[in-house]
GROMACS .gro file of C-alpha atoms in nm:
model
  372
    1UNK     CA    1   2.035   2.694  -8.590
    2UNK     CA    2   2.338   2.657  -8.345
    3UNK     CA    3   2.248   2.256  -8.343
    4UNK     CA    4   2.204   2.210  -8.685
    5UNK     CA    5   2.539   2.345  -8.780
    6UNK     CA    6   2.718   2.189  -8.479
    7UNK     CA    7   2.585   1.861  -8.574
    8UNK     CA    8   2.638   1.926  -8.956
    9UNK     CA    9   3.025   1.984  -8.799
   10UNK     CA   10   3.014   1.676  -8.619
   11UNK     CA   11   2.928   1.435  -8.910
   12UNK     CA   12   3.175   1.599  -9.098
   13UNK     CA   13   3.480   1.517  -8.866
   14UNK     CA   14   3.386   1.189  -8.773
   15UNK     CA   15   3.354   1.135  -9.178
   16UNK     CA   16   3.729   1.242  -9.196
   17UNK     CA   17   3.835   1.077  -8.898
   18UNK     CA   18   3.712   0.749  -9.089
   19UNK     CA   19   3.825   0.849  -9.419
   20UNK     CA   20   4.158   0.904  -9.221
   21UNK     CA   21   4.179   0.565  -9.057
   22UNK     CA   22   4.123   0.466  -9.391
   23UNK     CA   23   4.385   0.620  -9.536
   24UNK     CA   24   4.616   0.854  -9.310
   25UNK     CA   25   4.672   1.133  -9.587
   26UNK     CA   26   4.347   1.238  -9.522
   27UNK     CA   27   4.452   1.353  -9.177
   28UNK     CA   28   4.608   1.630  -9.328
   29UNK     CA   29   4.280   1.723  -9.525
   30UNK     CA   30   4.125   1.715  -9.183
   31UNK     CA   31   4.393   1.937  -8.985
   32UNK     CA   32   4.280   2.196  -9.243
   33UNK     CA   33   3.949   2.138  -9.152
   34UNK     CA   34   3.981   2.208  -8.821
   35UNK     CA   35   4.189   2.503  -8.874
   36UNK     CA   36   3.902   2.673  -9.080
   37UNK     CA   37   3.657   2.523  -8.780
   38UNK     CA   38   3.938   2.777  -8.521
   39UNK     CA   39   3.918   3.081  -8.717
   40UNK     CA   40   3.564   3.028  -8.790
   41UNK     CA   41   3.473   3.034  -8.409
   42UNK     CA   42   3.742   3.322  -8.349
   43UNK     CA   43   3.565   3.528  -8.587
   44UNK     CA   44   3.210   3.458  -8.493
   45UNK     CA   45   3.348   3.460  -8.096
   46UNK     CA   46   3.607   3.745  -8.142
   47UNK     CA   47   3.480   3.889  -8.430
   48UNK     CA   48   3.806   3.886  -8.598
   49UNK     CA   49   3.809   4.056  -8.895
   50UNK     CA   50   3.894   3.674  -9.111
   51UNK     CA   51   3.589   3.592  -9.331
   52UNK     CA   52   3.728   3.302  -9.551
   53UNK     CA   53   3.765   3.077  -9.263
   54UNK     CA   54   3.503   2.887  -9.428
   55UNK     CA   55   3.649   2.823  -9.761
   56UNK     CA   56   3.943   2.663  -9.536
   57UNK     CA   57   3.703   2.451  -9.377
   58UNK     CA   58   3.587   2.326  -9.727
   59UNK     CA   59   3.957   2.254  -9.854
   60UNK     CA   60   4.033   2.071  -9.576
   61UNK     CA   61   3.733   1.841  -9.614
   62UNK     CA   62   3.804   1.800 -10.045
   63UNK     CA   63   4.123   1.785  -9.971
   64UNK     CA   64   4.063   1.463  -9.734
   65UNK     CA   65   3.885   1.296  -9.961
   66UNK     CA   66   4.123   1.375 -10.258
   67UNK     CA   67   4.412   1.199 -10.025
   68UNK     CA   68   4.189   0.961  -9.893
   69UNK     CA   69   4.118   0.912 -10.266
   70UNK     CA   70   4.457   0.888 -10.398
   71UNK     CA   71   4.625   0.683 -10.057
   72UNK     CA   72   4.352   0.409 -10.153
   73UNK     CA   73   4.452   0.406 -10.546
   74UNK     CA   74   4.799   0.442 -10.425
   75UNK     CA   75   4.801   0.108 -10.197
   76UNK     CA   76   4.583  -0.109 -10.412
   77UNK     CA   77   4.847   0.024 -10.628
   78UNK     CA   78   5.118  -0.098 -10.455
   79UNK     CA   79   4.985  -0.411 -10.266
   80UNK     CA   80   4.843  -0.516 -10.599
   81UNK     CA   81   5.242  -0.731 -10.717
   82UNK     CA   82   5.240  -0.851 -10.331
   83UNK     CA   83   4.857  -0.978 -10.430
   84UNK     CA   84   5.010  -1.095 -10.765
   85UNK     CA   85   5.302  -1.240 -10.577
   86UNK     CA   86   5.063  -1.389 -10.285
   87UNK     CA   87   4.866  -1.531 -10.575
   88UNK     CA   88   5.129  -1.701 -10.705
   89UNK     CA   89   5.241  -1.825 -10.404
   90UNK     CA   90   4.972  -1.960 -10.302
   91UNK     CA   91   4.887  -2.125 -10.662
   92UNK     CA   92   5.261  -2.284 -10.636
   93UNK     CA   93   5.151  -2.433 -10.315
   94UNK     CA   94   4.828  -2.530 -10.455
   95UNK     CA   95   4.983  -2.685 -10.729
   96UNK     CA   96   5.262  -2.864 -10.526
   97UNK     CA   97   4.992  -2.986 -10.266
   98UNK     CA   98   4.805  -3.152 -10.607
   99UNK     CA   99   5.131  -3.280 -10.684
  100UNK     CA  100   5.252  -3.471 -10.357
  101UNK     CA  101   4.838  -3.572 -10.328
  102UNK     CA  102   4.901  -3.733 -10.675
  103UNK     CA  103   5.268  -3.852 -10.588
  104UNK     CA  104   5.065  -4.030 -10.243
  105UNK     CA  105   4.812  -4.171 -10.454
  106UNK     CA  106   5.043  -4.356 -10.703
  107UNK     CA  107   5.274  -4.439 -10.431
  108UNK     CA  108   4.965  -4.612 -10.283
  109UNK     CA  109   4.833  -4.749 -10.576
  110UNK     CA  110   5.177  -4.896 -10.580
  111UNK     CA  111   5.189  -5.079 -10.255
  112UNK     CA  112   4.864  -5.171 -10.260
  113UNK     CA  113   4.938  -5.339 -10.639
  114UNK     CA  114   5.223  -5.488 -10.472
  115UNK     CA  115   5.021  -5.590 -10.157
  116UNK     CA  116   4.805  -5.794 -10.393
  117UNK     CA  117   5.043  -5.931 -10.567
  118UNK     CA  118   5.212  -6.053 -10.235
  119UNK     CA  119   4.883  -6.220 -10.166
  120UNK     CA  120   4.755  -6.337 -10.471
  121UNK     CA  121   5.192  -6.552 -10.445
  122UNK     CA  122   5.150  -6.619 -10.082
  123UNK     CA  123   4.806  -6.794 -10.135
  124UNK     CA  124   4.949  -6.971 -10.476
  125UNK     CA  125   5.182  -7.118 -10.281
  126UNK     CA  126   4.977  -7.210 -10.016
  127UNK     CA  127   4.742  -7.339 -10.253
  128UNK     CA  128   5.047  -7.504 -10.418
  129UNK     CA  129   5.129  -7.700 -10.133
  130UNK     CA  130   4.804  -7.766 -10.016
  131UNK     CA  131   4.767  -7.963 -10.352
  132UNK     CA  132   5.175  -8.087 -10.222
  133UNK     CA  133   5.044  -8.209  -9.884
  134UNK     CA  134   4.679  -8.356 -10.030
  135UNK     CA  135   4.901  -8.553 -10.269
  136UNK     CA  136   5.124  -8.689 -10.026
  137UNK     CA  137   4.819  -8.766  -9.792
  138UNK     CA  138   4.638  -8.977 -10.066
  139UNK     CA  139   4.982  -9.136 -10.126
  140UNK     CA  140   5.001  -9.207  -9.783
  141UNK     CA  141   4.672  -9.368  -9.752
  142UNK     CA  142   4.730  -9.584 -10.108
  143UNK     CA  143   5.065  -9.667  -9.968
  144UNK     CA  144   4.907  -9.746  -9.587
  145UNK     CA  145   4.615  -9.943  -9.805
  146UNK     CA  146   4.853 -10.170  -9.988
  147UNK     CA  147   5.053 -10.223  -9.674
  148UNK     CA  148   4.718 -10.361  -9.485
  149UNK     CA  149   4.589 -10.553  -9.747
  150UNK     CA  150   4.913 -10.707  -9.769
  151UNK     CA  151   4.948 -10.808  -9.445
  152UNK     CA  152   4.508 -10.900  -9.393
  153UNK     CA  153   4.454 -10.588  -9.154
  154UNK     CA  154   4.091 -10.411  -9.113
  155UNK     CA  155   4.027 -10.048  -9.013
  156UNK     CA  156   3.785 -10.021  -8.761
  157UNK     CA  157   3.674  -9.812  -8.482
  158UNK     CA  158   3.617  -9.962  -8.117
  159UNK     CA  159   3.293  -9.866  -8.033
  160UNK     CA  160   3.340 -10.021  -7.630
  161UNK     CA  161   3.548 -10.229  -7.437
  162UNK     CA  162   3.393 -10.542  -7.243
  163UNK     CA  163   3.656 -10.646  -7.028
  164UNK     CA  164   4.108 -10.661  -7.082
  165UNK     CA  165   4.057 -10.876  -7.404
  166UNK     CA  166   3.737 -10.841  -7.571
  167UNK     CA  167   3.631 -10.572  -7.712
  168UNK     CA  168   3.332 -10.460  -7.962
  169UNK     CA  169   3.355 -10.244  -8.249
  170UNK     CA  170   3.146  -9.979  -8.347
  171UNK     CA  171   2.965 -10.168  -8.581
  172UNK     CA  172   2.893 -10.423  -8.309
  173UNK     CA  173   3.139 -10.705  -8.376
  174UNK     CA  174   3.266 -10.866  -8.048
  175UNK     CA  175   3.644 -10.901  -8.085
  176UNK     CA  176   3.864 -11.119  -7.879
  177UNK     CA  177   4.225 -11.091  -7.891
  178UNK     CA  178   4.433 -11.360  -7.959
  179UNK     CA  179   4.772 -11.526  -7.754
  180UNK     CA  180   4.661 -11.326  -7.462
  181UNK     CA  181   4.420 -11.362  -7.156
  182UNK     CA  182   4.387 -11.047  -6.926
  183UNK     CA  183   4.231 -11.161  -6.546
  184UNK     CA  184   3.820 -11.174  -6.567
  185UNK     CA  185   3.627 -10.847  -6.459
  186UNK     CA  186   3.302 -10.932  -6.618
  187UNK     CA  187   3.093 -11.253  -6.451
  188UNK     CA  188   3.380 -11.296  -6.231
  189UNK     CA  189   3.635 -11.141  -6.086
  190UNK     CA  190   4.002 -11.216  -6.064
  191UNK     CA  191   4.275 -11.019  -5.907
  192UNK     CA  192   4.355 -10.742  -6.165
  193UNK     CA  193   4.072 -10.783  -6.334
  194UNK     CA  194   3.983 -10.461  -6.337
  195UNK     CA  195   4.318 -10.297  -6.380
  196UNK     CA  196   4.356 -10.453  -6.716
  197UNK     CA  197   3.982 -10.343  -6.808
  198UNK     CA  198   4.061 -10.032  -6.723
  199UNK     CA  199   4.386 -10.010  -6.898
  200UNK     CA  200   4.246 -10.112  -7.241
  201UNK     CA  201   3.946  -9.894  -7.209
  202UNK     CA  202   4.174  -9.622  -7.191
  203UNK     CA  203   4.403  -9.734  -7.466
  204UNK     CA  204   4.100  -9.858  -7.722
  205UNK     CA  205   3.745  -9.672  -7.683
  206UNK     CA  206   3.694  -9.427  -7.972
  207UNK     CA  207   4.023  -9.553  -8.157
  208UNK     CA  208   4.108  -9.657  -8.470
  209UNK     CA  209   4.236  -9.957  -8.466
  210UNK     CA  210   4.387 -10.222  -8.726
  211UNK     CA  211   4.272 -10.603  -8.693
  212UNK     CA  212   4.473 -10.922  -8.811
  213UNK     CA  213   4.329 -11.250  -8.834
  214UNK     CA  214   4.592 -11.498  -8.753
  215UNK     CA  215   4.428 -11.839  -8.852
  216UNK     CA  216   4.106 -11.942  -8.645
  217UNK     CA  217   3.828 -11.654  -8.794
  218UNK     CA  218   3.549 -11.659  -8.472
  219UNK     CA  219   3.548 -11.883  -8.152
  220UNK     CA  220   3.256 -12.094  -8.021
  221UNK     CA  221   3.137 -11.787  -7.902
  222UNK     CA  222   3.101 -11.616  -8.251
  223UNK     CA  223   3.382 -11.360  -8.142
  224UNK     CA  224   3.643 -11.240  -8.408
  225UNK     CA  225   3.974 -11.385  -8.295
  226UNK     CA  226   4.222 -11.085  -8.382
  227UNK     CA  227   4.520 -10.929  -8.329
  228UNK     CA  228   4.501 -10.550  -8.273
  229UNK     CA  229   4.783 -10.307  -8.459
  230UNK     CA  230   4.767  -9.967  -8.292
  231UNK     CA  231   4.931  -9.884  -8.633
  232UNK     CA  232   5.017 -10.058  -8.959
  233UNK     CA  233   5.347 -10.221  -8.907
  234UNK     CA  234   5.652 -10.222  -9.140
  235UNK     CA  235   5.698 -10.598  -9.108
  236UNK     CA  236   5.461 -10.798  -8.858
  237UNK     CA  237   5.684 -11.026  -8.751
  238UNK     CA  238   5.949 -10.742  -8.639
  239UNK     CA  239   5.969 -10.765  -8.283
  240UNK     CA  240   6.035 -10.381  -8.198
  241UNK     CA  241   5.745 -10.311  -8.419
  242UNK     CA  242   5.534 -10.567  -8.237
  243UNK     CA  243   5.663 -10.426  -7.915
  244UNK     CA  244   5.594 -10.073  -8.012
  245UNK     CA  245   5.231 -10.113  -8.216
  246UNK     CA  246   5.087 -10.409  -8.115
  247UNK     CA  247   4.817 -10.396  -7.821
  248UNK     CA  248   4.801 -10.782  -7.742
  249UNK     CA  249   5.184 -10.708  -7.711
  250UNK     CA  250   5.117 -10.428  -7.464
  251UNK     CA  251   4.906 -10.597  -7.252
  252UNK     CA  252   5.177 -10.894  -7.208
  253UNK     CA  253   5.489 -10.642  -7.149
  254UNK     CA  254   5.287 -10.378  -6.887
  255UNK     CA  255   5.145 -10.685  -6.715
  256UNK     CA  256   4.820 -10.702  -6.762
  257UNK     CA  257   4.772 -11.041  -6.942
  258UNK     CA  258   4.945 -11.398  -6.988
  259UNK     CA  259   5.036 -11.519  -7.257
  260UNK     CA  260   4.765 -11.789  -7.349
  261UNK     CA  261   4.821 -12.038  -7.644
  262UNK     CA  262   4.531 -12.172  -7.838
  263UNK     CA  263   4.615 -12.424  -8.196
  264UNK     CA  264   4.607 -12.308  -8.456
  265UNK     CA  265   4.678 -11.920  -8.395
  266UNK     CA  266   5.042 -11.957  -8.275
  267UNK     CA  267   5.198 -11.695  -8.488
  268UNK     CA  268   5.299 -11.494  -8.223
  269UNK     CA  269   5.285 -11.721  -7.956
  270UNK     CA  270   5.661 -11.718  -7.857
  271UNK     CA  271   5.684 -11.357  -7.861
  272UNK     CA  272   5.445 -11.322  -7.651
  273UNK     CA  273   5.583 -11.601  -7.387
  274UNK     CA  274   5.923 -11.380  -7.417
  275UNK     CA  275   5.736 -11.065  -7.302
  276UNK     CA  276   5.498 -11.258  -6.987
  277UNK     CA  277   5.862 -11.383  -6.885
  278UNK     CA  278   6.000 -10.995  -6.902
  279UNK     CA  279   5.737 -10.854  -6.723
  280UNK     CA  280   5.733 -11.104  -6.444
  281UNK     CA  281   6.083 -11.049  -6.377
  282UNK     CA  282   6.025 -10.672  -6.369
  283UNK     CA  283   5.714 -10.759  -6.102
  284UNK     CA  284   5.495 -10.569  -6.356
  285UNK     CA  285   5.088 -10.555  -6.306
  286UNK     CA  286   4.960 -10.903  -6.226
  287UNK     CA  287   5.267 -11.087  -6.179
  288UNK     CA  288   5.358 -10.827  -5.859
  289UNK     CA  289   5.085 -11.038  -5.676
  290UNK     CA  290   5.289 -11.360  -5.716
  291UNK     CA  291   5.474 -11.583  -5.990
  292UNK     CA  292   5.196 -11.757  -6.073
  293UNK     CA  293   4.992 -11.436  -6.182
  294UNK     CA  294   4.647 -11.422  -6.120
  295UNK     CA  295   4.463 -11.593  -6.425
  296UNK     CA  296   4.579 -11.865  -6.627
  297UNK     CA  297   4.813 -11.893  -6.909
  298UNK     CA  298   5.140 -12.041  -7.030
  299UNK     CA  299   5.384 -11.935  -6.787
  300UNK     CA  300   5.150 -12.085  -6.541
  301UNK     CA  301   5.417 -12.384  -6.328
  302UNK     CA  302   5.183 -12.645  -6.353
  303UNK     CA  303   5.125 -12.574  -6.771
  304UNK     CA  304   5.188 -12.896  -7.006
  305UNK     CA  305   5.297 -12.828  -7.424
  306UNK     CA  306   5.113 -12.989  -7.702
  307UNK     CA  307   5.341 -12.923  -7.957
  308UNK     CA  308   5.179 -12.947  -8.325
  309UNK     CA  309   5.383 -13.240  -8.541
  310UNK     CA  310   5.291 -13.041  -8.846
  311UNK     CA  311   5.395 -12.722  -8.727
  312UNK     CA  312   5.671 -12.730  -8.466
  313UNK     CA  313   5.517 -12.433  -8.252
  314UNK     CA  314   5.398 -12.444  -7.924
  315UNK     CA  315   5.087 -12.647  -7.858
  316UNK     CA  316   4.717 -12.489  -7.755
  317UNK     CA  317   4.754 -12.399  -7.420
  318UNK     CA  318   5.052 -12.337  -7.219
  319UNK     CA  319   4.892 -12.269  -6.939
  320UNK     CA  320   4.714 -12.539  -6.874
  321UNK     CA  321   4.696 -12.800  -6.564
  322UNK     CA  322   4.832 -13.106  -6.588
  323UNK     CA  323   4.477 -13.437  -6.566
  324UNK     CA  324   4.510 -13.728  -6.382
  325UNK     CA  325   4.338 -13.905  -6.697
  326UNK     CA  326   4.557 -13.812  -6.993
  327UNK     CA  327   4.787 -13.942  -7.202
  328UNK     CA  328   5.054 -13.786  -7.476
  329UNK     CA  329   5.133 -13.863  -7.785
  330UNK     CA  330   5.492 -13.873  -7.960
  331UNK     CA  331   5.334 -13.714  -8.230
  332UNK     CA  332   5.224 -13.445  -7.971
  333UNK     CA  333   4.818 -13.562  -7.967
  334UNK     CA  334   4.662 -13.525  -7.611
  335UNK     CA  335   4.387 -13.790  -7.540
  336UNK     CA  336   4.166 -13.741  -7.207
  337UNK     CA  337   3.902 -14.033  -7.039
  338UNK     CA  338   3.620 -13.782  -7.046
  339UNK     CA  339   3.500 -13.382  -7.062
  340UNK     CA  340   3.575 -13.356  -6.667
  341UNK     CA  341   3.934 -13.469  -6.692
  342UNK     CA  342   3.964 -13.265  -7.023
  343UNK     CA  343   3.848 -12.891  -6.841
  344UNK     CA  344   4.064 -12.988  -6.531
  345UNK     CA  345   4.316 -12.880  -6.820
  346UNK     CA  346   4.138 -12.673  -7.106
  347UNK     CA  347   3.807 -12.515  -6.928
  348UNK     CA  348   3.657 -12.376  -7.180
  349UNK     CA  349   3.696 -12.708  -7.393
  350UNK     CA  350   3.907 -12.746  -7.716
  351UNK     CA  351   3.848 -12.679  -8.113
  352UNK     CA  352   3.889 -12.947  -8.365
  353UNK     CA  353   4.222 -12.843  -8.483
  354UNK     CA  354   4.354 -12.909  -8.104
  355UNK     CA  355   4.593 -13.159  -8.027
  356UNK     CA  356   4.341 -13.277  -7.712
  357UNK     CA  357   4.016 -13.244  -7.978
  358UNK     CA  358   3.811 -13.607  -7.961
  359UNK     CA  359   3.489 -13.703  -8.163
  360UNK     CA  360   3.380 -13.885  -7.895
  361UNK     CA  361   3.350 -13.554  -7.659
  362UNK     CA  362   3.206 -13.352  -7.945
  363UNK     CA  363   2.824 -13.468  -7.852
  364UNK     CA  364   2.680 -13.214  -8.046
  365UNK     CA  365   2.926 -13.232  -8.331
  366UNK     CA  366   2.991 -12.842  -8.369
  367UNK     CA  367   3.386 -12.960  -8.360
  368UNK     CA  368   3.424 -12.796  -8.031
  369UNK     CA  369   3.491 -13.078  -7.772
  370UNK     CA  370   3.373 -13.042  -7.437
  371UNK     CA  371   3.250 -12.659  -7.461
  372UNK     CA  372   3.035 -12.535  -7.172
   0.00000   0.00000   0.00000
């Protein structure tokens, strides 16, 4: 009986202990409590003569749960403007968070509307002067087409290069260039021979390259007889421009050819006897290995001129020797006993528009006289 009620005592104060933590008014319900709990035990112990101690004990515990009661009413009471308040708050900051999410969002919208707009301008204009630079180009090319057809050039690419002054374009046309003649490196070899090859495979393989015909089309050979324009001149008979894009010209001025006169392509003929004569003075390529060069040509000291009576230029070949069987015209005709004394001064034998050109050499009446 002693254990029930002690534990029935024990519930009950750990009740009001909680109710008190809960809300602390109820401690004073519980001091009551406990003062009933003393007098009860000094009666029952002492047997003091205090019987009510009981009805004390049940005050104290209604009157902790009235306070606990009325302390919990009482603070929801009062905390329930600092909820309001909180909940205000925090929908104010709810609502301001919305609006500077919003505020981001247009401001985003914004830049990236103006972002697109920058790029749909920046790629009109580049589009703008794409169109610009494509219009130029074509004008370019129309203007660089009239300008060649004016002055008889051909674009073509050079597919190889067979020695200093032939080459072969890439469609397989053998080209040899004309009023020059670069040292042999092919079935012979003269003294700088190879230089020269050298030098205009460098300059020519893979290029573009513009062509000129001056008169003479092919030689006995069936090569094209051309000058080569690294670029399409202004005016072709400019000599800075023939100095600058010319390639015959280039070989003549860095020394790797002589200037070598054939009738009837002269056009260029004295230019290129000016620039032999420059770059032997300077001791340039060839002519460093002595004045006389080392192939032959018209600077050569032992060269004769055929001068054309219709024409006034220089005659075929410069550069040639001097026969012991020859004889020369006023009008500027050459006339030579037979094809031996004839190669002593034109090897490779002359065309019928040469000054030294007799029927009675051309056996096989191709009108090439004494060919090999």
């Amino acid at each position: 009986m002693k254990v029930i009620r002690g534990t029935i005592i024990t519930i009950v104060i750990v009740f009001m202990l909680l109710m008190g933590i809960a809300a602390p008014a109820a401690f004073i319900g519980l001091a009551v409590f406990l003062i009933g709990l003393y007098l009860n035990n000094q009666h029952r112990k002492y047997k003091i003569n205090f019987k009510k101690s009981g009805w004390i004990m049940a005050a104290g515990f209604i009157l902790s749960i009235f306070l606990a009661t009325a302390d919990s009413d009482a603070t929801e009471s009062v905390n329930e403007p600092e909820k309001e308040q909180i909940q205000s708050e925090e929908n104010e900051a709810d609502k301001k968070a919305e609006e500077e999410k919003l505020a981001q969002e247009k401001a985003d919208e914004e830049e990236a509307k103006k972002q697109a707009e920058d790029q749909a301008r920046i790629e009109a204009e580049q589009e703008e002067k794409q169109k610009q630079e494509e219009a130029e180009k074509q004008k370019q090319e129309q203007e660089q087409s009239q300008a060649a057809e004016s002055l008889g050039l051909e674009l073509v690419t050079v597919g190889r290069v067979v020695d200093g002054d032939t080459i072969e374009t890439s469609d397989g046309r053998k080209v040899r260039l004309i009023g020059v003649n670069t040292p042999e490196s092919t079935t012979k070899v003269e003294e700088y021979g190879k230089e020269a090859s050298q030098f205009t495979t460098s300059e020519l393989t893979g290029k573009k390259i513009w062509m000129q015909k001056d008169v003479s089309d092919t030689d006995r050979y069936g090569r094209l007889l051309r000058i080569v324009w690294l670029d399409i001149p202004a005016d072709d008979m400019d000599e800075d421009e023939i100095r600058e894009k010319m390639f015959n010209a280039h070989l003549v001025l860095n020394g790797y050819a002589e200037p070598s006169t054939y009738n009837p392509d002269v056009k260029y003929s004295e230019y290129f006897r000016e620039f032999g004569r420059e770059a032997r003075e300077a001791n340039k390529g060839l002519w460093a290995l002595g004045d006389e060069g080392t192939t032959k040509g018209d600077l050569d000291s032992k060269a004769v001129s055929g001068s054309s009576s219709n024409t006034g230029k220089s005659g075929s070949n410069d550069s040639s020797g001097t026969a012991g069987n020859s004889t020369f015209s006023e009008s500027g005709s050459e006339s030579y006993q037979n094809c031996t004394e004839l190669r002593k001064v034109y090897p490779n034998g002359v065309p019928s528009t040469h000054p030294a050109y007799d029927s009675k050499h051309d056996r096989d009446k191709d009108n090439y006289a004494c060919e090999r």
